[in-house]
CSV table of C-alpha atoms in Angstrom, one decimal:
chain,number,residue,atom,x,y,z
A,5,UNK,CA,13.5,34.0,-16.2
A,6,UNK,CA,13.1,36.9,-18.6
A,7,UNK,CA,12.0,38.9,-16.7
A,8,UNK,CA,14.2,38.1,-13.8
A,9,UNK,CA,17.3,38.7,-16.2
A,10,UNK,CA,15.2,42.2,-17.9
A,11,UNK,CA,14.3,43.8,-13.8
A,12,UNK,CA,17.6,42.4,-12.5
A,13,UNK,CA,20.9,42.7,-14.4
A,14,UNK,CA,19.4,44.7,-17.4
A,15,UNK,CA,17.5,46.9,-15.2
A,16,UNK,CA,21.7,47.9,-13.3
A,17,UNK,CA,23.4,48.0,-16.4
A,18,UNK,CA,20.3,50.5,-17.9
A,19,UNK,CA,20.9,52.5,-14.3
A,20,UNK,CA,17.4,54.8,-15.7
A,21,UNK,CA,14.5,52.3,-14.8
A,22,UNK,CA,12.4,54.2,-12.4
A,23,UNK,CA,12.2,52.1,-9.2
A,24,UNK,CA,8.1,51.9,-9.8
A,25,UNK,CA,8.6,50.4,-13.7
A,26,UNK,CA,8.7,46.4,-14.3
A,27,UNK,CA,10.2,45.1,-17.4
A,28,UNK,CA,7.0,42.8,-18.4
A,29,UNK,CA,4.6,44.8,-15.8
A,30,UNK,CA,2.4,46.9,-18.5
A,31,UNK,CA,1.2,43.6,-20.5
A,32,UNK,CA,-1.8,43.9,-18.9
A,33,UNK,CA,-3.0,47.2,-19.7
A,34,UNK,CA,-1.3,47.2,-23.0
A,35,UNK,CA,-3.7,44.6,-24.4
A,36,UNK,CA,-6.8,46.4,-22.9
A,37,UNK,CA,-5.9,49.8,-24.6
A,38,UNK,CA,-5.0,47.4,-27.8
A,39,UNK,CA,-8.5,45.4,-27.3
A,40,UNK,CA,-10.6,46.6,-29.8
A,41,UNK,CA,-7.8,45.7,-32.4
A,42,UNK,CA,-7.1,42.4,-31.7
A,43,UNK,CA,-8.0,39.8,-34.8
A,44,UNK,CA,-9.1,42.2,-36.8
A,45,UNK,CA,-6.9,41.9,-40.6
A,46,UNK,CA,-6.4,46.2,-40.5
A,47,UNK,CA,-6.4,45.7,-44.8
A,48,UNK,CA,-7.4,49.4,-45.0
A,49,UNK,CA,-5.3,50.3,-42.4
A,50,UNK,CA,-1.8,49.3,-44.1
A,51,UNK,CA,-3.0,49.7,-47.1
A,52,UNK,CA,-3.6,53.9,-46.1
A,53,UNK,CA,0.0,53.7,-44.9
A,54,UNK,CA,1.1,52.0,-47.8
A,55,UNK,CA,-0.8,54.9,-50.1
A,56,UNK,CA,-0.3,57.6,-47.8
A,57,UNK,CA,2.5,58.3,-46.1
A,58,UNK,CA,6.0,57.8,-46.9
A,59,UNK,CA,6.3,55.4,-43.8
A,60,UNK,CA,8.1,52.1,-44.7
A,61,UNK,CA,5.3,49.7,-43.6
A,62,UNK,CA,6.9,46.0,-42.5
A,63,UNK,CA,5.5,42.7,-42.4
A,64,UNK,CA,7.5,40.1,-40.8
A,65,UNK,CA,6.8,35.7,-39.7
A,66,UNK,CA,8.3,33.2,-38.3
A,67,UNK,CA,8.1,30.6,-40.4
A,68,UNK,CA,7.7,28.0,-37.1
A,69,UNK,CA,4.8,30.5,-36.0
A,70,UNK,CA,1.2,28.6,-34.9
A,71,UNK,CA,-0.3,31.6,-34.0
A,72,UNK,CA,-0.2,33.4,-37.4
A,73,UNK,CA,1.4,30.8,-39.4
A,74,UNK,CA,3.5,32.5,-43.0
A,75,UNK,CA,0.7,30.8,-45.0
A,76,UNK,CA,-1.7,32.7,-43.5
A,77,UNK,CA,0.7,36.2,-43.1
A,78,UNK,CA,0.8,35.7,-47.5
A,79,UNK,CA,-2.9,35.1,-47.8
A,80,UNK,CA,-3.9,37.8,-45.6
A,81,UNK,CA,-1.3,40.5,-47.4
A,82,UNK,CA,-3.1,38.7,-51.1
A,83,UNK,CA,-6.1,41.1,-49.6
A,84,UNK,CA,-4.2,44.5,-49.7
A,85,UNK,CA,-4.9,47.1,-52.7
A,86,UNK,CA,-2.5,48.7,-52.8
A,87,UNK,CA,-1.6,49.9,-56.1
A,88,UNK,CA,2.3,48.7,-56.1
A,89,UNK,CA,0.9,44.8,-54.4
A,90,UNK,CA,1.6,43.9,-58.4
A,91,UNK,CA,5.6,45.0,-57.8
A,92,UNK,CA,5.7,43.6,-54.9
A,93,UNK,CA,4.3,40.1,-56.1
A,94,UNK,CA,7.0,40.5,-58.6
A,95,UNK,CA,10.3,41.5,-57.4
A,96,UNK,CA,12.6,38.9,-55.7
A,97,UNK,CA,12.6,36.9,-52.7
A,98,UNK,CA,16.4,37.1,-51.3
A,99,UNK,CA,17.8,35.4,-48.5
A,100,UNK,CA,19.5,36.9,-46.0
A,101,UNK,CA,21.9,35.1,-43.6
A,102,UNK,CA,22.8,36.9,-39.3
A,103,UNK,CA,25.1,36.1,-36.9
A,104,UNK,CA,28.4,36.7,-35.3
A,105,UNK,CA,29.9,35.4,-38.8
A,106,UNK,CA,27.3,36.3,-40.9
A,107,UNK,CA,28.4,34.4,-44.2
A,108,UNK,CA,29.7,31.9,-42.6
A,109,UNK,CA,26.2,30.9,-40.8
A,110,UNK,CA,22.8,29.1,-42.0
A,111,UNK,CA,19.8,31.0,-44.2
A,112,UNK,CA,18.1,32.9,-41.5
A,113,UNK,CA,15.4,34.0,-43.3
A,114,UNK,CA,14.4,35.6,-47.2
A,115,UNK,CA,13.1,39.0,-47.4
A,116,UNK,CA,10.9,40.8,-50.5
A,117,UNK,CA,10.7,45.0,-50.5
A,118,UNK,CA,9.5,47.0,-52.9
A,119,UNK,CA,8.5,50.5,-52.4
A,120,UNK,CA,8.1,51.2,-48.3
A,121,UNK,CA,6.2,47.6,-47.9
A,122,UNK,CA,9.1,44.9,-46.1
A,123,UNK,CA,8.5,41.2,-45.6
A,124,UNK,CA,10.4,39.1,-43.8
A,125,UNK,CA,10.0,35.6,-43.7
A,126,UNK,CA,12.2,34.3,-40.5
A,127,UNK,CA,14.1,30.6,-40.0
A,128,UNK,CA,13.6,28.7,-37.6
A,129,UNK,CA,11.3,31.5,-35.4
A,130,UNK,CA,7.8,31.3,-34.0
A,131,UNK,CA,5.4,33.6,-32.8
A,132,UNK,CA,8.2,35.5,-30.5
A,133,UNK,CA,10.8,36.5,-33.4
A,134,UNK,CA,12.9,38.4,-31.5
A,135,UNK,CA,13.1,35.9,-29.0
A,136,UNK,CA,14.1,32.9,-31.3
A,137,UNK,CA,16.1,34.3,-33.6
A,138,UNK,CA,17.9,37.4,-32.1
A,139,UNK,CA,20.4,37.0,-35.0
A,140,UNK,CA,17.8,37.7,-37.8
A,141,UNK,CA,15.7,40.1,-36.0
A,142,UNK,CA,19.4,42.7,-36.2
A,143,UNK,CA,19.8,41.8,-39.4
A,144,UNK,CA,16.4,43.0,-40.3
A,145,UNK,CA,16.2,46.2,-38.3
A,146,UNK,CA,19.6,47.1,-40.0
A,147,UNK,CA,18.4,46.0,-43.4
A,148,UNK,CA,15.3,48.2,-42.9
A,149,UNK,CA,17.1,51.4,-41.3
A,150,UNK,CA,19.6,51.1,-44.0
A,151,UNK,CA,16.6,50.6,-46.9
């Protein structure tokens, strides 16, 4: 299992994880602390980040996600009032590739960027994008860091 892998070989390889810390052991505590934000649209928070900070705002979605489906994410984004949304809507959606030999691989996803807003549509991934599409996730992070 993933927890056996993270708490075994990865723990040993890193050599820095305290003995009292286990991978996944904090999940319940994190959920409890974030429960007040659970299932809220946070549109005003995202608008505030876009309008009042230089931070990159990244929204990504697995195309096979049944919990936060792509159509729902796109509908949610239509509620943003950031003054750059018209530019974002007009921005071109671009395909990207990922894998050991990216240009020989299938399309990993699509992205759109305008100002400090990024949107990634990740192919062949569900709710757990990094686990479902690790190469696409690494490529997405690389693209975010370079822009």
